[in-house]
Coordinates of C-alpha atoms in Angstrom, one line a residue:
X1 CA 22.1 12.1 -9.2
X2 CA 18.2 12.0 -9.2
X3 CA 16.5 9.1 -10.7
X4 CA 13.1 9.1 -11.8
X5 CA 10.5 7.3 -9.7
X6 CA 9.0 4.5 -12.1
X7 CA 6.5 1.7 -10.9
X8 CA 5.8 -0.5 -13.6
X9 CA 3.8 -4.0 -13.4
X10 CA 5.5 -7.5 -13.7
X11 CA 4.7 -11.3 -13.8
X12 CA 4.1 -12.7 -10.8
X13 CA 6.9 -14.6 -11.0
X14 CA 9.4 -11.9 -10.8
X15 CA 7.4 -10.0 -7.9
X16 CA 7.9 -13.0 -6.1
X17 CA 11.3 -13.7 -6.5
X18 CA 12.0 -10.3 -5.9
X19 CA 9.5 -9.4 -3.4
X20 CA 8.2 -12.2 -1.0
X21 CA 10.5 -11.8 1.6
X22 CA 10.6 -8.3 4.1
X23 CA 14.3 -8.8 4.1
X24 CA 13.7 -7.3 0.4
X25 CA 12.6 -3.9 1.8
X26 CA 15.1 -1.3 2.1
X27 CA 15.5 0.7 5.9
X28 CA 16.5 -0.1 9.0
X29 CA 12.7 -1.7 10.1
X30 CA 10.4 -3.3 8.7
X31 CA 6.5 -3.9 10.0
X32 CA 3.2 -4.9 9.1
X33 CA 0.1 -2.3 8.9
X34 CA -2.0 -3.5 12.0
X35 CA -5.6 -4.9 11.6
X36 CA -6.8 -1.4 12.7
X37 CA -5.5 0.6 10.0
X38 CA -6.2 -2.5 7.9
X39 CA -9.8 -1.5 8.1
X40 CA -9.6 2.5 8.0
X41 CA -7.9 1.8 4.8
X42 CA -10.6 -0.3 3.7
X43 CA -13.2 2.6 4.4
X44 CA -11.0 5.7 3.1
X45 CA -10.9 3.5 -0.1
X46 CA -14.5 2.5 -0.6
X47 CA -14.0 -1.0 -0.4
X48 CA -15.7 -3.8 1.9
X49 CA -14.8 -4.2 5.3
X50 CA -12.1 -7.5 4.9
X51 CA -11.4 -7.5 1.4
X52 CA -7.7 -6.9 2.1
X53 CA -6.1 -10.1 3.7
X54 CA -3.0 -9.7 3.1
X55 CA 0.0 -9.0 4.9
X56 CA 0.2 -4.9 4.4
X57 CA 4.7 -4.3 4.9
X58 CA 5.8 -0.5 5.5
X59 CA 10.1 -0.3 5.8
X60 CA 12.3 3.0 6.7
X61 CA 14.4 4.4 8.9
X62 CA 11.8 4.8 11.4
X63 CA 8.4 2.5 11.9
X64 CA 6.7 5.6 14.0
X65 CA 5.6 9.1 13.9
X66 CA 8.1 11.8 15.4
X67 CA 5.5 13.7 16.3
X68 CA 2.9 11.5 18.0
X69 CA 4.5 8.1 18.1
X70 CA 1.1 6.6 16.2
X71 CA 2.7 3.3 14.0
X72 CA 3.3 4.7 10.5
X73 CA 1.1 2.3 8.1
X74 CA -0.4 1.5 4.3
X75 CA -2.8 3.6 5.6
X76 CA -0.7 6.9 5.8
X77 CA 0.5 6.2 2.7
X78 CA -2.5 5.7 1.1
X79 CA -4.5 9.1 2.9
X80 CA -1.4 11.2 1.6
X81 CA -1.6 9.2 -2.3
X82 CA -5.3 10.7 -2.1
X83 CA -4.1 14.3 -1.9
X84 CA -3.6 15.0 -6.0
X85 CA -1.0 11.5 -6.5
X86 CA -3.3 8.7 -7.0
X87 CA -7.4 7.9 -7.1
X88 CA -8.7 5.3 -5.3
X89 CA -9.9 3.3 -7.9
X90 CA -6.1 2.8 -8.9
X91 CA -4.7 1.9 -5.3
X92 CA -7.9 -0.5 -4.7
X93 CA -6.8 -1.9 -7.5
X94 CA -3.0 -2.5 -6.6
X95 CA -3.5 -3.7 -3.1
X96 CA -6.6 -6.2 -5.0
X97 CA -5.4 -6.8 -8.1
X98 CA -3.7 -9.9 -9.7
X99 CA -1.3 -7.5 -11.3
X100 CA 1.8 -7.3 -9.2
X101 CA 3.7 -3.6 -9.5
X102 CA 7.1 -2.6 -8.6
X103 CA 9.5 0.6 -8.3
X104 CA 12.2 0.9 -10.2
X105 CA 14.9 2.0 -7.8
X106 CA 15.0 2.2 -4.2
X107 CA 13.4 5.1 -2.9
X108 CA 15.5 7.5 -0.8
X109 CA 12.4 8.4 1.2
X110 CA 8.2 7.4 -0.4
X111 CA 7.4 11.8 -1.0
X112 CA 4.6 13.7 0.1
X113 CA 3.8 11.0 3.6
X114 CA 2.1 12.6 6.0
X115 CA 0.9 11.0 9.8
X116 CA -3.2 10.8 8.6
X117 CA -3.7 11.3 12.5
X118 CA -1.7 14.4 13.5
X119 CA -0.4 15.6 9.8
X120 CA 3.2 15.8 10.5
X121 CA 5.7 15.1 7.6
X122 CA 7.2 12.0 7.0
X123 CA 10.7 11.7 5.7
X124 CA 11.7 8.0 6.4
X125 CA 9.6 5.7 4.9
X126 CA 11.4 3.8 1.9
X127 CA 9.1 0.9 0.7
X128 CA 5.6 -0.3 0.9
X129 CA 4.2 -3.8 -0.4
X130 CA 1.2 -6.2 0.0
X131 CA 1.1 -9.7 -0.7
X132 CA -2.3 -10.6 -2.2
X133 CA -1.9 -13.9 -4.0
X134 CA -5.4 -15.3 -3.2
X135 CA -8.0 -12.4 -4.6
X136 CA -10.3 -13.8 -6.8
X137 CA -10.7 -11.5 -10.0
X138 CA -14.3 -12.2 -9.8
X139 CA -15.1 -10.3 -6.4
X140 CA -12.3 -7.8 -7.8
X141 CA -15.1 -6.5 -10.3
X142 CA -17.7 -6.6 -7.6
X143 CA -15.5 -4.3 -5.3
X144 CA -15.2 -2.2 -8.6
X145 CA -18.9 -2.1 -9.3
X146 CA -19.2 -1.1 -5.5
X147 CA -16.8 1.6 -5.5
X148 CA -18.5 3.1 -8.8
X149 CA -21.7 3.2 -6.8
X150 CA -23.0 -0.2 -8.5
X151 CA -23.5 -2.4 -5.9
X152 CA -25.0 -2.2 -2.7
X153 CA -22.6 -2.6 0.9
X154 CA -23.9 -5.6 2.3

């Protein structure tokens, strides 16, 4: 049976009960997106260099690519959303926001990944997440405005 994929948002309350631990992640591994692809992801989305501080977790059956062996990361993720699934305006606005989201059912594989450095399929990740407590709305709507072309990089 095929269950429809559903992310819908919840108080922060549940995410956290739910959500703050990696133990919650489903796979065999769990890892953290390095500070590297930290900042790529930063740049492919538009946003200002540091504005995501927190912990960036990736779980599945494997943490790295099958064909070259680069750590699989937000950032793969992400670069493969871009490609007709999600703007960035949206996914700036998840990994920033002060609105928590969370699937529905866990995912026999996250569809449509693909390594952003040598394109291969990915078939093993299960769950993504990003613990952002801290983000203050205010320099949300600046990141916004910058992303819209409204503010200056500075």
């Amino acid at each position: 049976m095929t269950r429809q994929r559903e992310t819908v948002p919840v108080d922060p309350e549940l995410f956290r009960a739910v959500y703050d631990s990696p133990a919650a992640l489903p796979g065999r591994h769990r890892w953290t997106t390095p500070e590297s692809d930290v900042r790529r992801l930063e740049k492919l989305l538009g946003i200002p260099a540091r504005s995501i501080g927190a912990p960036l977790w990736v779980s599945g059956d494997d943490p790295d690519c099958p064909k070259c062996g680069r750590r699989l990361t937000w950032y793969d993720i992400v670069s493969s959303a871009l490609k007709g699934v999600h703007d960035r305006t949206m996914i700036a606005m998840v990994i920033l926001g002060d609105r928590k989201y969370v699937n529905t059912e866990v995912p026999d594989a996250i569809p449509g990944v693909r390594c952003a450095d040598c394109h291969t399929a990915i078939d093993g990740l299960r769950s993504f997440k990003c613990h952002n407590w801290a983000y203050a709305f205010e320099a949300l709507e600046k990141v916004r405005e910058r992303m819209n072309g409204g503010l200056t990089a500075e």
